[in-house]
Each structure stands twice: as structure tokens, then as C-alpha cells.
């Protein structure tokens, strides 16, 4: 559906550019400049119809990249190789609307410090290249870290980079298809689209006291028990949800402080 919408936007932008060219408005512009204008129109249209932000640079660069590549007279096999590479990296992104996001080191370090001391079983859903799972496994060697990623390219790279980490296991697959009940922490850096389903699965399968941590994208209509702000350029926010005993998805309507981040009262301060 989203791929069809993207194609329609590209076509509308292309037709608009051609109509302006035929009307003499764009007289004298080079082919690359016309392609650039089409890209600007496509990106603007994508913004107007509220497509996900990661679509905007794709719309902006799609036609100019084709024109530029054609002018360079690149061999045909490069096109096939480029397409295969994109498939391996993004795989089902057009269906799931979950692009490849990478967690930075400051985010991993803050969460590793904030979680309770002692061994934990941590699941990174949509683990990508292992940008969270690998450094977390190093920072918390007493814990067991698991990652699952659907796209074959990032999954292969993550496995290659994770060599020599005995407390880290990575797999390729659909994180909705596996059982989460054995984990203490589930970490997600996905997109707004699947978060309601992620919360429903977490509330249904995780045991009481387990935690769902979502990087940047809160669960809709559910108040987090704590929000950690990372000291990085974009002030990354980690939304933290502790599973209650009843495990009902609609029970966490009231804001409560994350248990291990609880502020001490006057009598507790030294």
C-alpha cells in the first residue's frame, strides 16, 4: 500500500514537472535540474500526505539519482547489484514501515547503567546490525543478550561483528513470532507504526516486573513509568514500561516512577 502511494507521488510530481516544462516555465533547465525539481515536488507531496519522514529523502533523491547514474553510463550489473543490496538491507520495510535505525553508544551506556544490577535476559527486537545488542553485551557481561532481525543483510553483519561474545545470541526472524516470556527486558527501536502491537505482545507475554524500553517512539495511549533522556545531539528519549501483575495492555494509564529510578524522599536522603 505504501509502495503504491510512493509510486503515485512520484508520478504526480513527474507529470507536474512535465506540464510546467511544456508551459515554458522551466525553459532552459538541464535534465538533472528538472529531475531535482521533480524530487522536491515529490518530497513536498509526501510531507503533505504525512508519509513517514524516512520517505522524504527517498522521494527527493530517486529521480535525480537515476538521471545522474544514466549520465555516468554505469554498467547494467551495477543496477542489479544495487537493487539486491537494498533488498538485503531493507527487506520488508515497505510492508512493516520499520526502517533501519541504529542505537548510539550513549543510549546503550545510559540504559546499561539504569537497569537493575545483576544478570538479566535482554531481547533486542529488530536488532539490525546489533548496534544495541553488541555494546550492551559488553557493558553487562553478566547478562544474556538476544537479538532478532528480519532483514538478511543487517542480520548477517550483526552476526559477523558479534563474534567472540559468549553472552550474545543473534538470530534472523520475525520478533512477533517468538516467545518473549523468558526475558526481563525487551528493547525496541522501531517506528510509531508497530508500537501498539509491540505493547500488546509485551503485556500479554512478559512476566510481572519485566520492562519494555522503546527508543524514541512511545506506546500510544499508555503512559510510561519512566523516561530517560540521553545526552546526545538529538536528546534521545527512552520510554520505559514495567509490566504489571495483571498484564493488561490498558492498565498503565497513570504515570508512575520507574522503580529503580525512584526519587528518594527527604527521609531517605543522606
Coordinates of C-alpha atoms in Angstrom, one line a residue:
X1 CA 0.0 0.0 0.0
X2 CA 2.7 2.5 1.0
X3 CA 4.8 1.5 -2.1
X4 CA 1.8 2.2 -4.3
X5 CA 1.3 5.6 -2.6
X6 CA 5.0 6.4 -3.1
X7 CA 4.8 5.5 -6.8
X8 CA 1.7 7.6 -7.2
X9 CA 3.5 10.6 -5.6
X10 CA 6.5 10.1 -8.0
X11 CA 4.1 10.1 -11.0
X12 CA 2.2 13.2 -9.9
X13 CA 5.4 15.1 -9.3
X14 CA 6.8 13.9 -12.7
X15 CA 3.6 14.9 -14.6
X16 CA 3.5 18.3 -12.8
X17 CA 7.1 18.9 -13.9
X18 CA 6.4 18.0 -17.5
X19 CA 3.3 20.3 -17.6
X20 CA 5.4 23.2 -16.3
X21 CA 8.1 22.4 -18.9
X22 CA 5.5 22.4 -21.7
X23 CA 4.1 25.7 -20.5
X24 CA 7.6 27.2 -20.9
X25 CA 8.0 27.9 -17.1
X26 CA 11.1 25.7 -16.9
X27 CA 12.7 26.7 -20.2
X28 CA 16.5 26.3 -20.3
X29 CA 16.8 23.9 -17.3
X30 CA 19.1 20.8 -17.7
X31 CA 17.7 17.3 -17.3
X32 CA 19.4 17.0 -13.9
X33 CA 17.8 20.2 -12.8
X34 CA 14.4 19.1 -13.9
X35 CA 14.9 15.8 -12.0
X36 CA 15.8 17.8 -8.9
X37 CA 12.6 19.9 -9.2
X38 CA 10.6 16.7 -9.6
X39 CA 12.3 15.3 -6.4
X40 CA 11.4 18.5 -4.5
X41 CA 7.8 18.2 -5.6
X42 CA 7.6 14.6 -4.7
X43 CA 9.1 15.2 -1.2
X44 CA 6.7 18.0 -0.6
X45 CA 3.7 15.9 -1.6
X46 CA 5.0 13.1 0.7
X47 CA 5.1 15.5 3.5
X48 CA 1.6 16.8 2.8
X49 CA 0.1 13.3 2.9
X50 CA 2.1 12.6 6.1
X51 CA 4.2 9.7 4.9
X52 CA 6.8 8.6 7.3
X53 CA 9.8 11.0 7.5
X54 CA 12.2 8.5 6.1
X55 CA 10.3 8.5 2.8
X56 CA 11.2 12.2 2.2
X57 CA 14.8 11.8 1.2
X58 CA 13.9 8.8 -0.9
X59 CA 11.4 10.9 -2.9
X60 CA 13.9 13.7 -3.1
X61 CA 16.7 11.7 -4.5
X62 CA 15.0 9.0 -6.5
X63 CA 14.8 10.6 -10.0
X64 CA 17.9 12.7 -9.7
X65 CA 19.9 9.6 -8.8
X66 CA 18.5 7.8 -11.9
X67 CA 19.4 10.7 -14.1
X68 CA 22.9 11.0 -12.6
X69 CA 23.6 7.3 -12.9
X70 CA 22.4 7.3 -16.5
X71 CA 24.8 10.1 -17.3
X72 CA 27.7 8.2 -15.8
X73 CA 26.9 5.2 -18.2
X74 CA 27.2 2.7 -15.4
X75 CA 27.2 -1.0 -16.4
X76 CA 23.9 -2.8 -16.1
X77 CA 25.1 -5.3 -13.5
X78 CA 25.6 -2.4 -11.0
X79 CA 21.8 -1.7 -11.1
X80 CA 21.1 -5.3 -10.3
X81 CA 23.7 -5.3 -7.5
X82 CA 22.3 -2.1 -6.1
X83 CA 18.8 -3.4 -6.1
X84 CA 19.9 -6.7 -4.4
X85 CA 21.8 -4.7 -1.7
X86 CA 18.7 -2.6 -1.0
X87 CA 16.6 -5.7 -0.7
X88 CA 19.0 -7.4 1.7
X89 CA 19.2 -4.3 3.9
X90 CA 15.5 -3.1 3.9
X91 CA 13.8 -6.4 3.2
X92 CA 10.2 -6.0 4.4
X93 CA 10.4 -2.3 5.3
X94 CA 7.8 -1.3 2.8
X95 CA 5.3 -3.7 4.5
X96 CA 6.2 -3.2 8.1
X97 CA 7.1 0.6 7.9
X98 CA 10.1 -0.1 10.2
X99 CA 13.3 1.4 8.7
X100 CA 16.8 0.5 9.9
X101 CA 17.6 2.7 13.0
X102 CA 20.9 2.4 14.8
X103 CA 21.3 2.9 18.5
X104 CA 24.2 5.1 19.5
X105 CA 26.7 4.3 22.2
X106 CA 25.5 6.9 24.7
X107 CA 22.0 5.4 24.5
X108 CA 23.3 1.9 25.3
X109 CA 25.5 3.1 28.1
X110 CA 22.7 5.0 29.8
X111 CA 20.3 2.1 29.7
X112 CA 23.0 -0.4 30.8
X113 CA 23.6 1.8 33.9
X114 CA 19.9 2.4 34.6
X115 CA 18.8 -1.2 34.6
X116 CA 19.0 -3.1 37.9
X117 CA 22.3 -4.7 38.8
X118 CA 22.7 -8.5 38.4
X119 CA 22.2 -10.9 35.5
X120 CA 19.3 -10.0 33.1
X121 CA 17.9 -11.7 30.0
X122 CA 17.6 -8.9 27.4
X123 CA 15.8 -9.1 24.0
X124 CA 16.5 -6.6 21.2
X125 CA 13.7 -6.7 18.7
X126 CA 14.5 -5.5 15.3
X127 CA 18.2 -5.7 16.3
X128 CA 19.5 -4.5 12.9
X129 CA 23.3 -4.6 12.8
X130 CA 23.5 -5.2 16.5
X131 CA 24.2 -1.6 17.4
X132 CA 22.4 -2.0 20.7
X133 CA 22.9 -5.7 21.5
X134 CA 26.7 -5.9 20.9
X135 CA 27.8 -3.0 23.1
X136 CA 25.2 -3.8 25.8
X137 CA 26.5 -7.4 25.9
X138 CA 30.0 -5.9 26.6
X139 CA 28.8 -3.4 29.2
X140 CA 26.7 -6.1 31.0
X141 CA 28.8 -9.3 30.7
X142 CA 26.8 -11.0 33.5
X143 CA 23.6 -10.7 31.4
X144 CA 22.4 -12.8 28.4
X145 CA 21.5 -10.7 25.4
X146 CA 19.5 -11.9 22.4
X147 CA 18.7 -10.0 19.2
X148 CA 16.4 -10.8 16.3
X149 CA 16.3 -9.1 12.9
X150 CA 14.2 -9.9 9.8
X151 CA 16.4 -8.3 7.1
X152 CA 19.2 -10.7 6.0
X153 CA 21.8 -8.0 5.3
X154 CA 21.9 -6.4 8.8
X155 CA 21.4 -9.8 10.4
X156 CA 24.4 -11.2 8.7
X157 CA 26.6 -8.2 9.5
X158 CA 25.4 -8.3 13.2
X159 CA 26.4 -12.0 13.4
X160 CA 29.8 -11.3 11.9
X161 CA 30.5 -8.4 14.3
X162 CA 29.3 -10.3 17.3
X163 CA 31.9 -13.0 17.1
X164 CA 33.6 -13.7 20.4
X165 CA 30.8 -12.5 22.7
X166 CA 29.6 -15.6 24.6
X167 CA 26.7 -13.8 26.3
X168 CA 25.2 -12.6 22.9
X169 CA 23.0 -14.6 20.6
X170 CA 21.6 -13.2 17.3
X171 CA 19.0 -14.7 15.0
X172 CA 17.2 -13.8 11.9
X173 CA 13.4 -13.9 12.0
X174 CA 10.1 -12.1 13.0
X175 CA 10.1 -10.9 16.6
X176 CA 6.3 -11.2 16.7
X177 CA 6.7 -14.9 16.1
X178 CA 8.9 -15.8 19.1
X179 CA 8.0 -16.1 22.8
X180 CA 9.1 -13.2 25.0
X181 CA 8.1 -14.7 28.3
X182 CA 11.7 -15.6 29.3
X183 CA 13.0 -12.1 29.1
X184 CA 13.5 -9.4 31.8
X185 CA 14.0 -6.5 29.3
X186 CA 12.7 -6.0 25.8
X187 CA 14.4 -3.2 23.9
X188 CA 12.8 -1.7 20.7
X189 CA 14.0 1.0 18.3
X190 CA 11.4 0.6 15.6
X191 CA 8.9 3.3 14.4
X192 CA 5.5 4.5 15.7
X193 CA 3.6 2.0 13.4
X194 CA 4.1 -1.3 15.4
X195 CA 4.3 0.1 18.9
X196 CA 0.6 -0.7 19.8
X197 CA 1.1 -4.3 18.7
X198 CA 4.5 -4.5 20.5
X199 CA 2.9 -3.3 23.7
X200 CA 0.1 -5.8 23.4
X201 CA 2.5 -8.7 23.0
X202 CA 4.7 -7.5 25.8
X203 CA 1.8 -7.1 28.2
X204 CA 0.5 -10.5 27.3
X205 CA 3.7 -12.5 27.4
X206 CA 6.3 -10.8 29.7
X207 CA 6.1 -11.7 33.4
X208 CA 5.3 -9.0 36.0
X209 CA 8.3 -6.8 36.7
X210 CA 9.8 -7.2 33.2
X211 CA 10.4 -4.0 31.2
X212 CA 9.7 -2.8 27.7
X213 CA 12.0 0.0 26.7
X214 CA 11.2 1.9 23.4
X215 CA 13.8 4.2 21.9
X216 CA 12.2 7.4 20.6
X217 CA 8.7 6.0 19.9
X218 CA 6.2 5.8 22.9
X219 CA 3.4 3.3 23.1
X220 CA 0.2 5.1 22.0
X221 CA -2.3 5.9 24.8
X222 CA 0.0 4.3 27.5
X223 CA 1.9 6.5 30.0
X224 CA 5.5 5.3 30.5
X225 CA 6.6 4.7 34.1
X226 CA 9.9 6.5 33.3
X227 CA 11.6 8.4 30.5
X228 CA 15.3 8.5 30.3
X229 CA 16.9 11.3 28.2
X230 CA 20.2 10.6 26.6
X231 CA 22.9 13.3 26.4
X232 CA 23.3 13.1 22.6
X233 CA 22.7 15.5 19.8
X234 CA 19.0 14.7 19.3
X235 CA 18.3 14.2 23.1
X236 CA 17.1 10.6 22.5
X237 CA 14.3 9.6 24.8
X238 CA 13.9 6.0 26.2
X239 CA 10.3 5.3 27.2
X240 CA 10.2 2.6 29.9
X241 CA 7.1 0.4 30.7
X242 CA 7.1 -2.1 33.6
X243 CA 4.7 -5.0 33.2
X244 CA 2.1 -5.1 35.9
X245 CA 0.8 -8.3 37.5
X246 CA -2.4 -8.3 35.6
X247 CA -0.6 -7.8 32.3
X248 CA -3.5 -5.9 30.8
X249 CA -2.5 -3.5 28.0
X250 CA -4.8 -0.8 29.2
X251 CA -3.8 -0.7 32.9
X252 CA -0.9 1.7 32.8
X253 CA -2.9 4.9 32.4
X254 CA -1.4 6.6 35.4
X255 CA 2.2 7.9 35.4
X256 CA 4.3 6.0 37.9
X257 CA 8.1 6.4 38.5
X258 CA 10.2 3.6 37.2
X259 CA 11.0 1.5 40.3
X260 CA 14.8 1.5 40.1
X261 CA 14.9 5.2 39.2
X262 CA 12.6 6.2 42.1
X263 CA 13.4 9.5 43.6
X264 CA 14.3 9.4 47.3
X265 CA 12.1 11.3 49.7
X266 CA 13.5 13.7 52.4
X267 CA 13.9 10.9 55.0
X268 CA 15.9 8.8 52.6
X269 CA 18.4 11.4 51.6
X270 CA 21.7 11.3 53.4

